[in-house]
Short mmCIF file of C-alpha atoms and ligand atoms in Angstrom, two decimals:
data_model
loop_
_atom_site.label_atom_id
_atom_site.label_comp_id
_atom_site.label_asym_id
_atom_site.label_seq_id
_atom_site.Cartn_x
_atom_site.Cartn_y
_atom_site.Cartn_z
CA MET A 1351 -59.32 17.60 -22.24
CA ARG A 1352 -61.84 14.92 -21.41
CA ILE A 1353 -60.42 12.26 -24.22
CA ALA A 1354 -57.01 13.37 -23.00
CA ILE A 1355 -58.15 12.43 -19.24
CA ALA A 1356 -59.96 9.33 -20.74
CA LEU A 1357 -56.96 8.08 -22.60
CA LEU A 1358 -54.64 8.56 -19.07
CA VAL A 1359 -56.99 6.33 -17.60
CA ALA A 1360 -57.13 3.97 -20.17
CA ALA A 1361 -53.82 3.62 -19.55
CA ALA A 1362 -53.15 3.14 -16.38
CA LEU A 1363 -55.78 0.06 -16.23
CA PRO A 1364 -54.84 -3.09 -16.47
CA LEU A 1365 -54.32 -3.99 -20.38
CA ARG A 1366 -57.72 -6.86 -20.79
CA ALA A 1367 -55.81 -10.09 -21.08
CA GLN A 1368 -55.99 -11.41 -24.80
CA PRO A 1369 -57.36 -15.13 -24.46
CA PRO A 1370 -54.37 -17.47 -25.68
CA LEU A 1371 -54.13 -18.60 -29.24
CA THR A 1372 -55.49 -21.73 -30.17
CA ARG A 1373 -53.53 -24.66 -31.08
CA ALA A 1374 -55.62 -24.48 -34.52
CA GLN A 1375 -55.01 -21.05 -34.55
CA LEU A 1376 -50.86 -21.41 -33.55
CA ALA A 1377 -50.52 -23.74 -36.39
CA GLU A 1378 -52.16 -21.05 -39.63
CA ARG A 1379 -49.39 -18.69 -37.95
CA VAL A 1380 -46.75 -20.56 -38.15
CA ARG A 1381 -48.56 -21.25 -41.75
CA ALA A 1382 -48.76 -17.73 -42.27
CA GLU A 1383 -45.28 -17.35 -41.13
CA THR A 1384 -43.94 -20.05 -43.61
CA LEU A 1385 -45.35 -18.78 -46.54
CA ALA A 1386 -43.71 -14.95 -45.48
CA SER A 1387 -40.73 -16.89 -45.39
CA TRP A 1388 -41.33 -18.20 -48.53
CA ASN A 1389 -42.42 -15.65 -50.37
CA ALA A 1390 -38.89 -13.47 -49.59
CA TYR A 1391 -36.62 -16.71 -50.38
CA GLU A 1392 -38.44 -16.23 -53.94
CA GLN A 1393 -38.19 -12.15 -53.95
CA TYR A 1394 -34.96 -12.32 -53.48
CA ALA A 1395 -33.67 -15.78 -53.59
CA TRP A 1396 -35.65 -17.56 -56.63
CA GLY A 1397 -33.29 -20.17 -58.20
CA HIS A 1398 -30.39 -19.86 -55.57
CA ASP A 1399 -29.67 -21.91 -52.70
CA GLU A 1400 -30.72 -19.64 -49.57
CA LEU A 1401 -31.58 -16.10 -49.01
CA ARG A 1402 -29.91 -13.49 -46.50
CA PRO A 1403 -32.64 -12.22 -45.18
CA LEU A 1404 -31.48 -8.57 -43.55
CA SER A 1405 -29.21 -7.69 -46.72
CA LYS A 1406 -32.20 -9.16 -49.26
CA THR A 1407 -29.17 -11.11 -51.38
CA PRO A 1408 -28.80 -15.41 -52.49
CA ARG A 1409 -25.82 -17.91 -51.71
CA ASP A 1410 -24.99 -20.41 -53.29
CA TRP A 1411 -23.45 -23.17 -51.49
CA TYR A 1412 -20.99 -23.54 -54.24
CA GLY A 1413 -20.75 -20.99 -56.75
CA GLU A 1414 -23.72 -23.15 -58.73
CA SER A 1415 -26.67 -22.86 -56.99
CA LEU A 1416 -28.11 -26.99 -55.93
CA LEU A 1417 -31.96 -25.28 -55.30
CA ILE A 1418 -31.35 -26.48 -51.64
CA THR A 1419 -33.91 -24.16 -50.84
CA PRO A 1420 -36.67 -25.27 -52.70
CA VAL A 1421 -35.21 -28.59 -52.63
CA ASP A 1422 -35.98 -28.98 -48.51
CA SER A 1423 -38.93 -26.97 -48.56
CA LEU A 1424 -40.96 -28.95 -50.64
CA ASP A 1425 -42.70 -31.30 -48.71
CA THR A 1426 -43.09 -28.61 -46.12
CA LEU A 1427 -45.17 -26.58 -48.74
CA ILE A 1428 -47.16 -29.25 -49.49
CA LEU A 1429 -47.48 -30.64 -45.15
CA LEU A 1430 -48.62 -27.21 -44.77
CA GLY A 1431 -51.12 -26.54 -47.64
CA LEU A 1432 -49.51 -24.97 -50.07
CA PRO A 1433 -50.48 -25.94 -53.32
CA ALA A 1434 -49.46 -22.67 -55.91
CA GLU A 1435 -46.02 -22.26 -54.30
CA ALA A 1436 -45.53 -26.52 -53.63
CA GLU A 1437 -46.35 -26.29 -57.46
CA LYS A 1438 -43.52 -23.88 -58.59
CA ALA A 1439 -41.39 -24.77 -56.24
CA ARG A 1440 -41.29 -28.51 -57.94
CA LYS A 1441 -42.02 -26.51 -61.20
CA LEU A 1442 -38.61 -24.67 -60.80
CA ILE A 1443 -36.95 -28.47 -59.58
CA ASP A 1444 -38.05 -30.43 -62.23
CA GLY A 1445 -37.23 -27.91 -65.25
CA LYS A 1446 -33.68 -26.47 -63.45
CA LEU A 1447 -32.41 -28.67 -61.29
CA SER A 1448 -28.95 -30.60 -62.94
CA PHE A 1449 -26.27 -32.17 -61.22
CA ASP A 1450 -23.98 -32.24 -64.08
CA LYS A 1451 -21.81 -29.57 -62.42
CA ASP A 1452 -18.13 -29.54 -61.82
CA VAL A 1453 -18.06 -29.28 -57.92
CA SER A 1454 -17.04 -31.01 -54.79
CA VAL A 1455 -19.71 -31.25 -52.47
CA LYS A 1456 -20.14 -31.96 -48.71
CA ASN A 1457 -22.01 -35.41 -48.95
CA PHE A 1458 -23.61 -35.10 -45.85
CA GLU A 1459 -25.75 -32.23 -46.28
CA ILE A 1460 -26.62 -33.06 -49.47
CA THR A 1461 -27.31 -36.36 -49.45
CA ILE A 1462 -29.75 -35.79 -46.12
CA ARG A 1463 -30.83 -32.11 -48.04
CA VAL A 1464 -31.00 -32.67 -51.51
CA LEU A 1465 -31.22 -37.20 -51.74
CA GLY A 1466 -33.99 -36.71 -48.78
CA GLY A 1467 -35.80 -33.84 -50.22
CA LEU A 1468 -36.53 -35.03 -53.56
CA LEU A 1469 -37.25 -38.67 -52.04
CA SER A 1470 -40.43 -37.58 -50.06
CA GLY A 1471 -41.25 -34.59 -52.89
CA TYR A 1472 -41.55 -38.17 -55.33
CA GLN A 1473 -43.65 -39.58 -53.06
CA LEU A 1474 -45.56 -37.36 -52.74
CA THR A 1475 -46.16 -35.70 -55.58
CA GLY A 1476 -45.96 -38.80 -57.69
CA ASP A 1477 -43.57 -36.47 -60.08
CA GLU A 1478 -40.98 -39.70 -61.65
CA ARG A 1479 -38.89 -36.65 -62.53
CA LEU A 1480 -37.81 -35.92 -58.60
CA LEU A 1481 -36.84 -39.50 -58.62
CA HIS A 1482 -34.92 -39.63 -61.61
CA LEU A 1483 -33.41 -36.61 -60.22
CA ALA A 1484 -32.48 -38.76 -56.93
CA ASP A 1485 -31.54 -41.59 -58.73
CA ASP A 1486 -28.66 -39.52 -60.69
CA LEU A 1487 -28.03 -37.64 -57.55
CA GLY A 1488 -27.13 -41.18 -55.54
CA THR A 1489 -25.08 -42.15 -58.24
CA ARG A 1490 -22.76 -39.49 -58.19
CA LEU A 1491 -22.61 -39.85 -54.70
CA LEU A 1492 -21.37 -43.50 -54.75
CA PRO A 1493 -17.87 -42.96 -55.15
CA VAL A 1494 -17.50 -41.95 -51.51
CA PHE A 1495 -17.36 -45.15 -50.66
CA ASN A 1496 -14.58 -45.89 -52.12
CA SER A 1497 -12.45 -45.81 -49.12
CA PRO A 1498 -10.58 -48.70 -48.21
CA THR A 1499 -12.92 -49.23 -45.08
CA GLY A 1500 -15.55 -48.68 -46.99
CA MET A 1501 -16.64 -45.64 -44.85
CA PRO A 1502 -17.29 -42.18 -47.00
CA TYR A 1503 -15.11 -39.43 -47.85
CA VAL A 1504 -16.52 -36.14 -46.70
CA ASN A 1505 -16.74 -34.67 -50.41
CA VAL A 1506 -17.18 -35.57 -53.99
CA ASN A 1507 -17.48 -33.76 -56.98
CA LEU A 1508 -20.66 -34.53 -58.74
CA LYS A 1509 -18.77 -34.57 -62.19
CA THR A 1510 -15.79 -35.94 -61.90
CA GLY A 1511 -15.96 -38.67 -58.83
CA ALA A 1512 -13.17 -37.12 -57.20
CA THR A 1513 -12.98 -37.38 -53.20
CA SER A 1514 -11.31 -35.18 -50.83
CA GLY A 1515 -11.70 -35.40 -46.89
CA THR A 1516 -10.75 -38.32 -44.81
CA LYS A 1517 -11.95 -36.87 -41.24
CA SER A 1518 -15.33 -37.24 -41.19
CA ASN A 1519 -17.59 -38.62 -37.98
CA PRO A 1520 -20.48 -40.80 -37.42
CA ALA A 1521 -23.50 -38.59 -38.33
CA GLU A 1522 -21.74 -38.04 -41.32
CA ILE A 1523 -21.13 -41.69 -42.10
CA GLY A 1524 -23.96 -43.14 -40.08
CA THR A 1525 -26.64 -40.47 -41.51
CA LEU A 1526 -27.60 -42.10 -44.60
CA LEU A 1527 -28.53 -44.93 -44.78
CA LEU A 1528 -32.10 -44.10 -44.19
CA GLU A 1529 -31.79 -42.02 -48.22
CA PHE A 1530 -30.00 -44.13 -50.15
CA GLY A 1531 -31.77 -47.31 -48.67
CA THR A 1532 -34.85 -45.43 -49.92
CA LEU A 1533 -33.76 -44.49 -53.15
CA SER A 1534 -32.55 -48.32 -53.34
CA LYS A 1535 -35.85 -49.67 -52.40
CA LEU A 1536 -37.87 -47.36 -55.36
CA THR A 1537 -35.30 -47.49 -58.00
CA HIS A 1538 -34.75 -51.50 -57.30
CA LYS A 1539 -30.49 -50.93 -57.42
CA PRO A 1540 -29.71 -52.71 -53.71
CA LEU A 1541 -25.51 -51.00 -54.25
CA TYR A 1542 -27.10 -48.33 -53.00
CA TYR A 1543 -28.91 -49.86 -49.38
CA ASP A 1544 -25.40 -52.20 -49.06
CA LYS A 1545 -22.84 -49.11 -49.74
CA ALA A 1546 -24.27 -46.86 -46.89
CA LYS A 1547 -25.61 -50.18 -44.36
CA ASN A 1548 -21.80 -51.21 -45.01
CA ALA A 1549 -20.53 -47.58 -43.68
CA VAL A 1550 -22.44 -47.96 -40.51
CA VAL A 1551 -21.53 -50.96 -40.03
CA GLN A 1552 -17.48 -49.95 -40.11
CA LEU A 1553 -17.78 -47.18 -38.30
CA TYR A 1554 -20.53 -49.66 -35.29
CA LYS A 1555 -17.59 -52.42 -35.51
CA ARG A 1556 -15.13 -49.24 -34.45
CA ARG A 1557 -16.76 -48.62 -31.07
CA SER A 1558 -14.42 -48.64 -27.95
CA ALA A 1559 -14.72 -51.96 -25.61
CA ILE A 1560 -17.50 -49.44 -23.32
CA GLY A 1561 -19.51 -49.49 -26.76
CA LEU A 1562 -19.06 -45.79 -27.32
CA VAL A 1563 -17.75 -44.22 -30.70
CA ALA A 1564 -15.89 -40.60 -30.77
CA ASP A 1565 -16.50 -37.53 -32.65
CA GLU A 1566 -13.61 -37.77 -35.22
CA ILE A 1567 -13.00 -41.11 -37.32
CA ASP A 1568 -10.22 -41.15 -40.58
CA VAL A 1569 -12.15 -43.71 -43.20
CA GLU A 1570 -8.77 -44.45 -44.86
CA THR A 1571 -6.99 -45.63 -41.80
CA GLY A 1572 -9.92 -46.44 -39.14
CA GLN A 1573 -8.31 -44.97 -36.53
CA TRP A 1574 -10.06 -42.67 -34.23
CA THR A 1575 -9.03 -38.74 -34.10
CA SER A 1576 -10.64 -37.65 -31.10
CA ARG A 1577 -11.09 -39.54 -27.82
CA ALA A 1578 -14.36 -37.43 -27.48
CA SER A 1579 -17.59 -39.30 -26.98
CA HIS A 1580 -21.57 -36.96 -26.70
CA VAL A 1581 -24.99 -37.18 -28.94
CA GLY A 1582 -24.40 -33.56 -30.24
CA GLY A 1583 -23.06 -32.64 -33.38
CA ALA A 1584 -20.76 -35.10 -35.02
CA ILE A 1585 -22.43 -38.01 -33.61
CA ASP A 1586 -25.93 -36.79 -33.43
CA SER A 1587 -28.10 -38.28 -36.20
CA TYR A 1588 -25.97 -41.63 -35.72
CA TYR A 1589 -28.05 -43.01 -33.35
CA GLU A 1590 -30.93 -41.39 -34.96
CA TYR A 1591 -30.26 -43.81 -37.70
CA LEU A 1592 -29.63 -46.57 -36.22
CA LEU A 1593 -33.15 -46.61 -34.57
CA LYS A 1594 -35.18 -45.59 -37.57
CA CYS A 1595 -34.13 -47.62 -40.27
CA ALA A 1596 -33.78 -50.44 -37.69
CA ARG A 1597 -37.58 -50.00 -38.16
CA PHE A 1598 -38.26 -48.84 -41.28
CA PHE A 1599 -36.04 -51.25 -43.24
CA ASP A 1600 -36.93 -53.96 -41.16
CA ASP A 1601 -33.27 -54.60 -40.16
CA LYS A 1602 -32.19 -56.33 -37.30
CA ASP A 1603 -28.65 -56.01 -37.52
CA LEU A 1604 -29.45 -52.47 -37.35
CA ALA A 1605 -31.87 -52.88 -33.85
CA ALA A 1606 -28.97 -54.82 -32.03
CA MET A 1607 -26.70 -51.80 -32.84
CA TRP A 1608 -29.35 -49.40 -31.65
CA ARG A 1609 -29.83 -51.78 -28.27
CA ALA A 1610 -26.27 -52.09 -27.74
CA SER A 1611 -25.13 -48.49 -28.40
CA ILE A 1612 -28.74 -46.82 -26.41
CA ARG A 1613 -27.02 -48.68 -23.45
CA ALA A 1614 -23.93 -46.98 -23.59
CA VAL A 1615 -24.71 -43.81 -24.08
CA ASN A 1616 -27.60 -44.11 -20.91
CA ARG A 1617 -24.49 -46.12 -18.93
CA HIS A 1618 -21.35 -43.61 -19.59
CA LEU A 1619 -23.49 -40.07 -21.17
CA ALA A 1620 -26.15 -39.26 -19.15
CA ASP A 1621 -25.13 -37.20 -16.40
CA GLY A 1622 -28.27 -36.81 -14.29
CA PRO A 1623 -30.96 -34.49 -15.98
CA TRP A 1624 -29.24 -33.97 -19.51
CA TYR A 1625 -26.80 -35.66 -21.44
CA GLY A 1626 -22.72 -34.63 -21.43
CA GLU A 1627 -19.31 -35.63 -22.74
CA ALA A 1628 -17.46 -38.45 -21.59
CA ASP A 1629 -13.92 -39.91 -23.16
CA PHE A 1630 -14.91 -43.06 -25.37
CA GLN A 1631 -13.03 -45.65 -24.04
CA THR A 1632 -12.29 -44.92 -20.25
CA GLY A 1633 -15.90 -43.27 -20.14
CA LYS A 1634 -14.65 -40.42 -17.61
CA ARG A 1635 -16.66 -37.14 -17.80
CA THR A 1636 -14.56 -34.14 -19.61
CA LEU A 1637 -17.32 -31.67 -20.21
CA SER A 1638 -20.54 -30.67 -18.77
CA GLU A 1639 -22.10 -29.20 -22.45
CA PHE A 1640 -25.27 -29.88 -24.03
CA GLY A 1641 -26.84 -27.34 -26.99
CA SER A 1642 -29.22 -26.93 -29.53
CA LEU A 1643 -27.77 -30.41 -31.29
CA HIS A 1644 -28.38 -32.43 -28.44
CA ALA A 1645 -31.97 -31.50 -28.36
CA PHE A 1646 -32.68 -33.68 -30.83
CA PHE A 1647 -32.73 -36.10 -27.98
CA PRO A 1648 -35.06 -36.74 -26.69
CA ALA A 1649 -37.64 -37.32 -29.90
CA VAL A 1650 -34.78 -40.60 -30.51
CA LEU A 1651 -35.09 -41.50 -26.53
CA ALA A 1652 -39.26 -41.04 -27.20
CA MET A 1653 -39.32 -43.31 -30.14
CA GLY A 1654 -37.01 -45.57 -28.87
CA GLY A 1655 -39.69 -46.17 -25.85
CA ASP A 1656 -38.12 -44.46 -22.67
CA THR A 1657 -40.31 -41.92 -22.18
CA LYS A 1658 -39.28 -41.11 -19.05
CA ARG A 1659 -35.97 -40.12 -20.03
CA ALA A 1660 -37.02 -38.46 -23.23
CA ALA A 1661 -39.15 -35.92 -20.92
CA ARG A 1662 -37.17 -35.18 -18.14
CA LEU A 1663 -34.51 -33.93 -20.87
CA GLN A 1664 -36.55 -32.09 -22.53
CA LYS A 1665 -37.12 -30.25 -19.50
CA SER A 1666 -33.46 -29.72 -19.43
CA ALA A 1667 -33.49 -28.11 -22.96
CA PHE A 1668 -36.70 -26.42 -21.88
CA LYS A 1669 -34.34 -24.43 -19.70
CA MET A 1670 -31.52 -24.28 -21.27
CA TRP A 1671 -34.11 -22.22 -24.27
CA GLN A 1672 -35.19 -20.18 -21.49
CA VAL A 1673 -31.84 -19.15 -19.70
CA ALA A 1674 -31.72 -15.93 -22.67
CA GLY A 1675 -35.20 -16.06 -23.86
CA ILE A 1676 -33.90 -18.33 -26.96
CA GLU A 1677 -31.80 -21.13 -27.38
CA PRO A 1678 -27.92 -21.28 -27.23
CA GLU A 1679 -25.69 -23.30 -29.52
CA VAL A 1680 -23.91 -23.91 -26.25
CA LEU A 1681 -24.50 -24.51 -22.41
CA ASN A 1682 -22.72 -25.28 -20.03
CA TYR A 1683 -25.06 -27.03 -17.30
CA LYS A 1684 -23.33 -26.98 -14.55
CA THR A 1685 -22.43 -23.46 -14.35
CA MET A 1686 -25.88 -22.56 -16.41
CA ALA A 1687 -23.34 -20.16 -18.26
CA ILE A 1688 -23.43 -19.93 -22.40
CA VAL A 1689 -21.06 -21.26 -23.82
CA ASP A 1690 -21.60 -20.84 -27.32
CA PRO A 1691 -24.47 -17.78 -27.74
CA ARG A 1692 -25.24 -18.21 -31.46
CA TYR A 1693 -29.41 -19.00 -32.71
CA PRO A 1694 -29.06 -20.86 -36.46
CA LEU A 1695 -32.96 -21.13 -35.94
CA ARG A 1696 -32.01 -24.79 -34.74
CA PRO A 1697 -35.10 -27.01 -34.62
CA GLU A 1698 -34.57 -29.91 -32.84
CA ILE A 1699 -35.60 -28.54 -29.53
CA ILE A 1700 -38.99 -27.98 -31.54
CA GLU A 1701 -38.49 -31.82 -33.18
CA SER A 1702 -38.46 -33.52 -29.65
CA ALA A 1703 -41.59 -31.40 -28.54
CA TYR A 1704 -43.62 -32.65 -31.42
CA TYR A 1705 -42.44 -36.19 -30.64
CA LEU A 1706 -43.38 -35.93 -27.22
CA ARG A 1707 -46.71 -34.35 -27.10
CA HIS A 1708 -47.34 -37.26 -29.83
CA TYR A 1709 -46.48 -40.04 -27.47
CA THR A 1710 -47.49 -38.28 -24.18
CA ASN A 1711 -50.10 -36.41 -25.46
CA GLY A 1712 -48.97 -33.78 -22.95
CA ALA A 1713 -50.26 -30.14 -23.25
CA ARG A 1714 -47.45 -28.82 -21.96
CA TYR A 1715 -45.10 -29.72 -24.86
CA VAL A 1716 -47.98 -27.39 -27.33
CA GLU A 1717 -46.37 -24.88 -24.31
CA MET A 1718 -43.02 -25.16 -24.81
CA GLY A 1719 -44.00 -24.74 -28.53
CA ARG A 1720 -45.86 -21.87 -28.32
CA THR A 1721 -42.57 -19.99 -25.95
CA PHE A 1722 -40.67 -21.44 -29.17
CA PHE A 1723 -42.52 -19.86 -31.80
CA ASP A 1724 -43.33 -16.43 -29.38
CA ALA A 1725 -39.25 -16.45 -29.20
CA LEU A 1726 -38.51 -17.45 -33.11
CA TYR A 1727 -40.89 -14.40 -33.82
CA ALA A 1728 -39.18 -11.77 -31.52
CA HIS A 1729 -36.00 -12.36 -32.32
CA CYS A 1730 -35.29 -13.38 -35.47
CA ARG A 1731 -37.78 -11.98 -37.99
CA THR A 1732 -37.38 -9.56 -40.45
CA ASP A 1733 -39.28 -8.06 -43.23
CA ALA A 1734 -37.74 -10.63 -45.65
CA GLY A 1735 -37.69 -14.25 -44.12
CA TYR A 1736 -36.11 -15.46 -40.09
CA THR A 1737 -32.98 -15.29 -39.45
CA THR A 1738 -30.13 -16.82 -37.30
CA LEU A 1739 -28.60 -14.81 -34.36
CA LYS A 1740 -25.20 -14.33 -33.63
CA SER A 1741 -26.18 -13.79 -29.64
CA VAL A 1742 -29.07 -14.16 -27.63
CA VAL A 1743 -27.57 -12.35 -25.27
CA THR A 1744 -27.97 -9.44 -27.53
CA LYS A 1745 -30.83 -10.53 -29.78
CA GLU A 1746 -27.64 -9.32 -32.92
CA LYS A 1747 -29.11 -10.61 -35.89
CA SER A 1748 -26.64 -12.71 -38.48
CA ASP A 1749 -27.48 -12.68 -41.92
CA LEU A 1750 -28.93 -16.08 -43.35
CA MET A 1751 -32.22 -18.25 -43.23
CA PRO A 1752 -30.44 -22.30 -43.53
CA SER A 1753 -32.61 -24.40 -46.15
CA TYR A 1754 -32.94 -26.52 -43.03
CA PHE A 1755 -35.57 -23.93 -41.65
CA LEU A 1756 -38.22 -23.65 -43.93
CA ALA A 1757 -37.30 -28.03 -44.23
CA GLU A 1758 -37.55 -28.48 -40.41
CA THR A 1759 -38.06 -25.88 -38.11
CA MET A 1760 -41.10 -24.37 -39.04
CA LYS A 1761 -42.76 -28.25 -40.83
CA TYR A 1762 -42.03 -29.69 -37.01
CA LEU A 1763 -43.91 -26.10 -34.73
CA TYR A 1764 -46.95 -26.57 -37.57
CA LEU A 1765 -47.14 -30.74 -37.20
CA LEU A 1766 -46.52 -29.92 -33.11
CA PHE A 1767 -49.45 -27.50 -33.43
CA ALA A 1768 -51.53 -28.99 -36.08
CA PRO A 1769 -54.68 -31.42 -35.67
CA ASP A 1770 -53.13 -35.35 -35.45
CA ASP A 1771 -53.91 -36.73 -38.72
CA ALA A 1772 -51.76 -33.53 -41.07
CA LEU A 1773 -49.92 -35.80 -41.10
CA ARG A 1774 -49.87 -39.66 -39.31
CA PHE A 1775 -46.81 -39.09 -37.56
CA ASP A 1776 -47.15 -43.73 -38.33
CA SER A 1777 -47.17 -43.73 -41.73
CA VAL A 1778 -43.52 -41.93 -41.72
CA VAL A 1779 -40.08 -41.78 -40.64
CA PHE A 1780 -38.71 -38.07 -41.01
CA ASN A 1781 -35.24 -38.26 -42.31
CA THR A 1782 -32.29 -36.23 -39.86
CA GLU A 1783 -33.61 -32.89 -42.35
CA ALA A 1784 -37.55 -34.07 -41.34
CA HIS A 1785 -38.57 -35.11 -44.45
CA PRO A 1786 -41.22 -37.99 -44.15
CA LEU A 1787 -39.99 -41.33 -46.32
CA ARG A 1788 -42.81 -43.66 -46.68
CA ARG A 1789 -42.14 -47.29 -46.71
CA THR A 1790 -44.03 -48.06 -49.89
CA TRP A 1791 -43.11 -51.50 -50.94
C1 DMJ B 2096 -29.90 -30.07 -40.00
O1 DMJ B 2096 -28.91 -30.20 -41.37
C2 DMJ B 2096 -30.02 -30.98 -39.75
O2 DMJ B 2096 -31.32 -31.74 -38.72
C3 DMJ B 2096 -28.58 -32.11 -39.08
O3 DMJ B 2096 -29.18 -33.79 -38.33
C4 DMJ B 2096 -28.14 -31.44 -37.78
N1 DMJ B 2096 -28.48 -30.27 -38.49
C5 DMJ B 2096 -29.47 -29.46 -38.69
C6 DMJ B 2096 -30.27 -28.28 -38.01
O4 DMJ B 2096 -29.58 -28.29 -37.45
#
């Protein structure tokens, strides 16, 4: 009886507040969750492209595996201090990865995830086999540039070199140069750099009179097939690479292209504290939508030196996150209504928090990170890795751990919390899949 009364009294008392976790403790928790997710991949999807955490089954993008998760995760495992797991991944890649496959792959995705992962893996481990694989992959991807304009086709068959897909977009055309350029420098084959750079130049040349690009173009005719301009999916990383490649390769043409582009974007797409959509030729506003893919933009603004706009936009993105307690894919920022309720474990908002913490030393970005991590843990964690959400409103889960979750989402979260010497920010440039590349030439 006395025990029962004591329990009742204890239940009525407010819980003693737990002290919030320190940055070091948060970094350690991200590391532990990364390890658990990797272990789930090992247990249920080893040797395959991706893990489906709910059904505990593997997924291969093209029927045959290209080891997308191991290649995408290798540098994360190294940077987070998981050497045994990294070594196992490296050995799997060394022994099993082959591109001699009769499959038609998406050039953009394979470039940013696989070519980028092999290059950063090579630079971090010194394993020549990884560079050899990157060179072999690069050679097999090169036919994409054989269009009448030089802008890449969407798909290429790794064995036959047959290309397909004429309707592409600035992101897929303009997000190849960090990887192809690095490959060029490391193999001393200028062709890779020249082809990928020409593709960006061809795209840039087709910008409108007010300096904007739209989100679909035919790579054979060079004609735009859309008028929509924004900084979201299908355009996003085109801007990211203009800036990063200008600096990484010390390329004056790209620097000028970046300066002209950011001027036009700020002039026609900035909409109060958000960035929306406009007609690329007239600048007329068309949509007030912002989403999880747009959320990379504060990072790029900060890197370009505009921390004021970057901080303001990150504040907006954080509001988007808070509407349902985790980030929707698309939000109408005028009404704050959710337009697309999915959350595919995207990293961009975390990436921007990391860049802003680096550039402004602002503690508020670590606090944002705490909110992101708590929500991921609460809503996306399963007993076999993390999974995407069908709806941030109902929190209903879907069944996929995309390879970028370990490549990007967990890496940027860790780096946001970890001490600066975990990775010296200025010693690398991250490709759009968060693979850190070093200028070793
Ligand atoms: C990643 O593959 C890359 O960050 C890409 O630039 C955009 N989409 C995903 C993550 O959301």
